[in-house]
């Protein structure tokens, strides 16, 4: 069978690598893909991003199944268009994808169905938002309502910081319309965790938990990034935390999906905060995370294509997901200067013995070489029985990867 995979990041390289393991898969077209998917077994990149053109490609090339990696095409209705054309596709419909596409939509959904989350107010008018700051407690969180490439959240410790965030989002319009509407949310203090799950409309099955490391520098210091590394399972997600999550977040979310009659066969990502008051939901994503995916799919023993088909056929309740016992530590190697300005076009060398443990994000093929093309260049994963050994394994493998200006944190996986 032939598959079509939408996306261009490290997440998509990991998905392509995992799907290619299925013997029934003959070919995976990746649109548009990256330097990692260009070199991956059974894969071929195609330079198409327009949804209507992707529908035509799937029809003309007898694509058995399309898998959507990033959020943007989901929010733009790719699933609806593929289904209208009677094409099999994995992901939520556009209406359900607004759980990520609009912060106010998702908060209203949480409130309506009793999902435990922080209090909030929404604003269309920057003057009213500024006025609200006079009665607020700090820190607080200012969020752009729409998609802002992972940068639309500002934690504000003072009124001045909150004012600056409101002006940037709503007046200066730094997110090209995504911040014209904002929400101001109570700050939650605690430990973050990622719980990526798969949905078939009737059942939600959580994957192993993960902990992302967002800041650029060791010790969780410096500006936020798209993610500098992951440990999975998350050591702070205990059985008690999982029960709290299940009772106060997962079950009411599933109730909401059913009540709203969402056509939801895809991934739902719960970004949670483990606080002194219990587990609270920070946000929904409607796709796998990056770099969480690279860690989780490395630990997943079950076949990913079989799991996706179980979701599409409403069989998740009777599909046990098998996992490797142990821990995965994933370290992101970034370009010097990231998340600020950085140079591109640096040649990447990866020793053969670690290629199955390296997932490319910001890399492309240029004149026959794999070269850097993004801030987060690639992920290196290590798997072992304990977090300490998995960390050692990952950092040992990094010695087999080289490019000029390579930067990474040294504390991924430390608790």
Coordinates of C-alpha atoms in Angstrom, one line a residue:
X1 CA 0.0 0.0 0.0
X2 CA 1.0 3.6 -0.6
X3 CA 0.7 6.3 2.1
X4 CA 0.7 10.1 2.1
X5 CA 2.2 11.9 5.1
X6 CA 1.7 15.6 5.5
X7 CA 4.3 17.8 7.2
X8 CA 8.0 18.7 7.3
X9 CA 9.3 18.4 10.8
X10 CA 11.1 16.0 13.1
X11 CA 7.7 14.7 14.1
X12 CA 7.0 13.7 10.5
X13 CA 10.4 12.0 10.1
X14 CA 9.6 9.9 13.2
X15 CA 6.1 9.0 11.9
X16 CA 7.5 8.1 8.5
X17 CA 10.3 5.9 10.1
X18 CA 7.6 4.1 12.2
X19 CA 5.1 3.6 9.4
X20 CA 7.9 2.3 7.1
X21 CA 8.4 -0.6 9.5
X22 CA 5.0 -2.1 8.4
X23 CA 5.6 -4.8 5.7
X24 CA 2.4 -3.9 3.9
X25 CA 3.7 -0.3 3.3
X26 CA 5.3 -0.1 -0.1
X27 CA 5.8 3.7 -0.4
X28 CA 5.3 6.8 1.7
X29 CA 5.0 10.1 0.0
X30 CA 5.9 13.0 2.4
X31 CA 4.5 16.4 1.6
X32 CA 6.7 18.4 1.6
X33 CA 9.0 16.4 4.0
X34 CA 12.6 17.3 4.9
X35 CA 16.1 16.0 4.5
X36 CA 15.5 13.2 6.9
X37 CA 12.4 11.9 5.1
X38 CA 14.2 12.2 1.8
X39 CA 16.7 9.6 3.0
X40 CA 14.3 7.5 5.0
X41 CA 13.4 3.9 3.9
X42 CA 10.4 3.7 1.5
X43 CA 10.0 7.5 1.5
X44 CA 9.8 10.1 -1.3
X45 CA 9.3 13.8 -0.7
X46 CA 6.8 15.7 -2.9
X47 CA 6.7 19.5 -3.0
X48 CA 2.9 20.0 -2.4
X49 CA 1.3 21.9 0.4
X50 CA -2.0 23.1 -1.1
X51 CA -4.9 21.0 0.2
X52 CA -6.8 20.7 -3.1
X53 CA -3.6 19.6 -4.8
X54 CA -3.0 17.0 -2.1
X55 CA -6.5 15.6 -2.7
X56 CA -5.7 15.3 -6.4
X57 CA -2.4 13.7 -5.7
X58 CA -4.0 11.1 -3.3
X59 CA -6.6 10.2 -6.0
X60 CA -4.2 10.0 -8.9
X61 CA -1.6 7.9 -7.0
X62 CA -4.0 5.4 -5.4
X63 CA -3.1 6.5 -1.8
X64 CA -4.4 4.0 0.7
X65 CA -4.2 6.4 3.7
X66 CA -3.2 10.0 4.5
X67 CA -1.7 10.9 7.9
X68 CA -1.6 14.5 8.9
X69 CA 1.4 15.6 11.1
X70 CA 1.0 19.4 11.8
X71 CA -2.0 21.4 13.1
X72 CA -2.3 24.0 10.4
X73 CA -3.8 21.8 7.6
X74 CA -6.2 20.2 10.2
X75 CA -7.4 23.6 11.2
X76 CA -7.8 24.5 7.6
X77 CA -10.1 21.6 6.9
X78 CA -7.9 19.0 5.2
X79 CA -9.8 16.1 6.8
X80 CA -13.1 17.4 5.6
X81 CA -11.9 17.8 2.0
X82 CA -10.3 14.4 1.9
X83 CA -13.5 12.7 3.3
X84 CA -15.7 14.6 0.8
X85 CA -13.5 13.1 -1.9
X86 CA -14.0 9.6 -0.3
X87 CA -10.3 9.4 0.7
X88 CA -9.1 7.7 3.9
X89 CA -7.4 10.2 6.3
X90 CA -6.3 10.2 9.9
X91 CA -7.0 13.4 11.9
X92 CA -9.9 15.3 13.4
X93 CA -12.4 17.3 11.3
X94 CA -12.1 21.1 11.1
X95 CA -14.7 21.7 13.8
X96 CA -12.9 19.5 16.3
X97 CA -9.5 20.9 15.2
X98 CA -10.6 24.3 16.7
X99 CA -9.7 22.8 20.1
X100 CA -6.2 23.9 19.1
X101 CA -7.1 26.5 16.5
X102 CA -8.8 28.8 19.0
X103 CA -7.8 29.3 22.6
X104 CA -11.2 30.8 23.5
X105 CA -13.1 27.9 21.7
X106 CA -11.1 25.4 23.7
X107 CA -11.5 27.2 27.0
X108 CA -15.3 27.4 26.4
X109 CA -15.3 23.7 25.7
X110 CA -13.4 22.9 28.9
X111 CA -15.8 25.1 30.9
X112 CA -18.9 23.6 29.3
X113 CA -17.8 20.0 30.0
X114 CA -16.2 20.5 33.4
X115 CA -12.6 20.0 32.4
X116 CA -10.3 21.2 35.2
X117 CA -8.4 24.3 33.9
X118 CA -7.3 27.8 34.9
X119 CA -9.7 30.7 35.1
X120 CA -9.7 33.1 32.2
X121 CA -11.2 36.1 30.4
X122 CA -11.3 36.8 26.6
X123 CA -10.8 40.1 25.0
X124 CA -11.3 41.6 21.5
X125 CA -10.5 45.2 22.6
X126 CA -7.0 45.9 23.8
X127 CA -8.2 48.8 25.9
X128 CA -10.5 46.5 27.9
X129 CA -7.7 44.0 28.2
X130 CA -5.4 46.7 29.6
X131 CA -8.2 47.8 32.0
X132 CA -8.6 44.2 33.3
X133 CA -4.9 44.2 34.3
X134 CA -5.7 46.7 37.1
X135 CA -7.7 44.1 39.0
X136 CA -5.5 41.1 38.1
X137 CA -3.1 39.1 40.3
X138 CA 0.4 38.3 39.0
X139 CA 1.9 36.3 37.4
X140 CA -0.7 35.8 34.7
X141 CA -0.7 34.4 31.2
X142 CA -1.6 36.3 28.0
X143 CA -2.4 34.0 25.0
X144 CA -3.1 34.8 21.4
X145 CA -6.4 33.1 20.4
X146 CA -5.2 31.7 17.1
X147 CA -2.1 29.8 15.8
X148 CA 1.1 31.6 16.5
X149 CA 3.8 29.0 15.7
X150 CA 4.0 28.0 19.3
X151 CA 5.0 31.6 20.3
X152 CA 1.6 33.0 21.3
X153 CA 1.9 32.5 25.0
X154 CA 3.4 35.1 27.3
X155 CA 3.9 34.5 31.1
X156 CA 3.8 37.9 32.7
X157 CA 5.2 38.5 36.1
X158 CA 4.4 42.2 36.3
X159 CA 1.7 44.6 35.0
X160 CA 4.2 46.2 32.6
X161 CA 5.0 42.8 31.0
X162 CA 1.3 42.1 30.6
X163 CA 0.8 45.5 29.0
X164 CA 3.7 44.8 26.6
X165 CA 2.3 41.5 25.6
X166 CA -1.2 42.9 24.9
X167 CA 0.3 45.7 22.7
X168 CA 2.5 43.2 20.8
X169 CA -0.4 40.8 20.2
X170 CA -3.3 43.1 19.6
X171 CA -1.9 46.4 18.4
X172 CA 1.4 45.6 16.7
X173 CA -0.2 42.4 15.4
X174 CA 3.1 40.4 15.6
X175 CA 1.2 37.1 14.8
X176 CA -0.6 38.4 11.7
X177 CA -4.1 38.3 13.0
X178 CA -3.8 35.4 15.5
X179 CA -3.4 37.8 18.4
X180 CA -6.2 40.2 17.5
X181 CA -8.3 38.3 20.1
X182 CA -6.6 37.2 23.3
X183 CA -7.3 35.4 26.5
X184 CA -5.9 36.4 29.9
X185 CA -5.5 33.3 32.1
X186 CA -4.7 32.6 35.7
X187 CA -1.1 31.4 36.1
X188 CA -0.7 27.7 37.2
X189 CA 2.4 26.8 39.1
X190 CA 3.7 23.2 39.0
X191 CA 5.2 20.7 36.7
X192 CA 4.2 20.4 33.1
X193 CA 3.5 17.1 31.4
X194 CA 2.5 16.0 27.9
X195 CA 0.0 13.2 27.5
X196 CA -0.5 12.4 23.8
X197 CA -3.5 10.2 23.1
X198 CA -5.3 8.6 20.2
X199 CA -9.1 8.9 19.7
X200 CA -11.7 7.1 17.7
X201 CA -14.7 9.2 18.7
X202 CA -15.8 6.7 21.4
X203 CA -12.5 6.0 23.2
X204 CA -9.4 7.9 24.1
X205 CA -6.3 5.9 24.7
X206 CA -3.4 7.8 26.3
X207 CA 0.2 7.1 25.3
X208 CA 3.1 7.1 27.7
X209 CA 3.6 10.5 29.3
X210 CA 6.4 12.8 28.4
X211 CA 8.2 15.9 29.8
X212 CA 9.4 18.5 27.3
X213 CA 12.2 20.9 28.1
X214 CA 11.2 24.3 26.6
X215 CA 13.9 26.7 27.6
X216 CA 17.1 27.1 25.5
X217 CA 19.6 26.9 28.4
X218 CA 20.5 24.3 31.0
X219 CA 18.4 24.4 34.2
X220 CA 15.3 25.7 32.4
X221 CA 16.7 29.1 31.8
X222 CA 16.5 31.5 28.9
X223 CA 13.8 32.1 26.3
X224 CA 11.3 29.4 25.3
X225 CA 11.8 27.3 22.2
X226 CA 9.8 24.7 20.3
X227 CA 11.4 22.2 22.7
X228 CA 15.0 21.2 23.4
X229 CA 14.4 17.7 24.5
X230 CA 12.1 15.1 26.1
X231 CA 12.1 12.4 28.7
X232 CA 9.5 9.7 28.5
X233 CA 7.8 8.5 30.6
X234 CA 7.6 11.7 32.6
X235 CA 8.9 10.8 36.1
X236 CA 6.4 13.2 37.7
X237 CA 3.3 11.4 36.2
X238 CA 2.5 8.9 38.9
X239 CA -0.5 6.6 39.1
X240 CA -2.2 9.2 41.3
X241 CA -1.6 11.9 38.7
X242 CA -2.9 9.6 36.0
X243 CA -6.1 8.9 37.9
X244 CA -6.6 12.6 38.5
X245 CA -6.0 13.3 34.8
X246 CA -8.4 10.5 33.8
X247 CA -11.2 11.7 36.1
X248 CA -10.9 15.4 35.7
X249 CA -9.6 15.9 32.1
X250 CA -9.8 12.8 29.9
X251 CA -13.3 11.6 30.7
X252 CA -15.0 15.1 30.5
X253 CA -13.1 15.7 27.3
X254 CA -14.4 12.5 25.8
X255 CA -17.9 13.5 27.0
X256 CA -17.5 16.8 25.2
X257 CA -16.3 15.2 21.9
X258 CA -19.4 12.9 22.0
X259 CA -21.9 15.6 22.9
X260 CA -20.6 18.0 20.3
X261 CA -20.7 15.1 17.8
X262 CA -17.2 15.8 16.6
X263 CA -15.9 13.4 13.9
X264 CA -12.6 12.8 15.7
X265 CA -10.4 10.0 14.6
X266 CA -6.9 11.2 15.3
X267 CA -4.6 12.5 18.0
X268 CA -5.4 14.6 21.0
X269 CA -2.5 16.0 23.0
X270 CA -3.2 17.1 26.6
X271 CA -0.7 19.7 27.9
X272 CA -1.2 19.4 31.7
X273 CA 0.1 21.1 34.8
X274 CA 0.6 19.1 37.9
X275 CA -0.2 21.6 40.7
X276 CA -0.6 21.4 44.5
X277 CA -4.4 21.5 43.8
X278 CA -4.2 18.5 41.4
X279 CA -3.9 18.2 37.6
X280 CA -5.2 21.0 35.4
X281 CA -5.3 21.3 31.7
X282 CA -3.2 24.0 30.0
X283 CA -4.2 23.3 26.4
X284 CA -5.3 20.8 23.8
X285 CA -3.3 20.1 20.6
X286 CA -4.9 18.1 17.9
X287 CA -1.7 16.4 16.7
X288 CA 1.4 14.8 18.1
X289 CA 4.0 17.1 19.7
X290 CA 7.5 17.7 18.6
X291 CA 9.9 16.6 20.0
X292 CA 7.6 14.2 22.1
X293 CA 6.8 12.1 19.0
X294 CA 10.4 11.1 18.4
X295 CA 10.6 9.7 22.0
X296 CA 7.1 8.1 22.1
X297 CA 7.4 6.3 18.7
X298 CA 10.8 5.0 19.7
X299 CA 9.3 3.4 22.7
X300 CA 6.1 2.1 20.9
X301 CA 6.3 -1.6 20.1
X302 CA 2.9 -1.8 18.5
X303 CA 2.6 -1.1 14.8
X304 CA 1.6 2.5 14.1
X305 CA -0.4 1.8 11.0
X306 CA -2.4 -0.9 12.8
X307 CA -3.1 1.5 15.6
X308 CA -4.2 4.2 13.2
X309 CA -6.5 1.8 11.4
X310 CA -8.0 0.8 14.8
X311 CA -8.8 4.5 15.4
X312 CA -10.4 4.9 12.0
X313 CA -12.5 1.7 12.5
X314 CA -13.6 2.5 16.1
X315 CA -11.6 -0.4 17.5
X316 CA -9.4 1.3 20.0
X317 CA -11.2 -0.1 23.0
X318 CA -9.9 -3.6 22.1
X319 CA -6.4 -2.5 20.8
X320 CA -3.8 -2.7 23.6
X321 CA -0.7 -0.5 22.8
X322 CA 2.5 -2.3 23.6
X323 CA 5.5 -0.3 24.9
X324 CA 9.2 -0.9 25.6
X325 CA 9.9 -1.1 29.3
X326 CA 12.4 1.7 30.2
X327 CA 13.0 5.3 29.4
X328 CA 13.7 7.3 26.3
X329 CA 15.7 10.6 26.4
X330 CA 15.6 12.7 23.3
X331 CA 18.1 15.6 23.0
X332 CA 17.5 18.3 20.3
X333 CA 20.5 19.6 18.5
X334 CA 20.0 23.2 17.4
X335 CA 21.7 25.8 15.2
X336 CA 23.9 28.3 17.0
X337 CA 21.8 31.4 17.9
X338 CA 18.4 29.6 18.0
X339 CA 15.7 30.7 19.0
X340 CA 17.1 34.0 17.7
X341 CA 19.0 34.5 14.4
X342 CA 21.0 31.5 13.1
X343 CA 22.9 30.5 10.0
X344 CA 21.7 27.8 7.6
X345 CA 23.4 25.5 5.1
X346 CA 25.9 23.8 7.4
X347 CA 26.7 20.2 6.4
X348 CA 25.4 17.5 8.8
X349 CA 27.2 14.2 9.2
X350 CA 25.5 11.3 10.9
X351 CA 27.4 8.0 11.5
X352 CA 25.7 5.0 10.2
X353 CA 25.4 3.2 13.5
X354 CA 23.1 5.9 15.0
X355 CA 20.9 6.7 12.0
X356 CA 17.9 4.8 13.5
X357 CA 18.2 7.0 16.6
X358 CA 18.3 10.4 14.7
X359 CA 15.2 12.3 13.5
X360 CA 15.8 15.3 11.2
X361 CA 13.6 18.4 11.7
X362 CA 15.5 21.4 10.2
X363 CA 17.5 19.8 7.5
X364 CA 17.3 19.5 3.7
X365 CA 19.2 17.9 0.9
X366 CA 21.4 20.4 -1.0
X367 CA 23.8 19.4 -3.7
X368 CA 23.7 15.8 -2.4
X369 CA 24.5 16.8 1.2
X370 CA 22.2 16.9 4.2
X371 CA 22.5 20.5 5.5
X372 CA 20.9 22.6 8.2
X373 CA 17.8 24.6 7.3
X374 CA 16.1 25.4 10.6
X375 CA 16.7 26.3 14.2
X376 CA 16.0 22.9 15.7
X377 CA 18.0 20.7 13.4
X378 CA 17.5 17.1 14.7
X379 CA 16.8 14.9 17.7
X380 CA 19.0 12.1 19.0
X381 CA 17.3 9.5 21.1
X382 CA 18.6 7.1 23.7
X383 CA 16.7 4.2 25.3
X384 CA 17.6 2.3 28.4
X385 CA 16.2 0.7 31.5
X386 CA 16.6 3.8 33.7
X387 CA 16.5 7.6 33.1
X388 CA 20.2 7.9 34.0
X389 CA 21.2 5.2 31.5
X390 CA 18.9 6.6 28.8
X391 CA 20.5 10.0 29.3
X392 CA 24.0 8.5 29.0
X393 CA 22.9 6.6 25.9
X394 CA 21.5 9.7 24.2
X395 CA 24.6 11.9 24.9
X396 CA 26.9 9.2 23.8
X397 CA 25.1 9.0 20.4
X398 CA 25.4 12.8 20.0
X399 CA 29.2 12.2 19.5
X400 CA 28.3 10.5 16.2
X401 CA 26.5 13.6 14.8
X402 CA 28.3 16.8 13.7
X403 CA 27.5 20.1 12.1
X404 CA 29.0 23.6 12.5
X405 CA 27.5 25.6 15.3
X406 CA 25.8 22.6 16.9
X407 CA 24.2 23.5 20.2
X408 CA 22.3 21.4 22.8
X409 CA 21.3 21.3 26.4
X410 CA 23.4 19.1 28.7
X411 CA 20.7 18.3 31.2
X412 CA 17.8 16.7 29.3
X413 CA 16.5 13.8 31.4
X414 CA 17.7 15.1 34.7
X415 CA 15.1 15.2 37.4

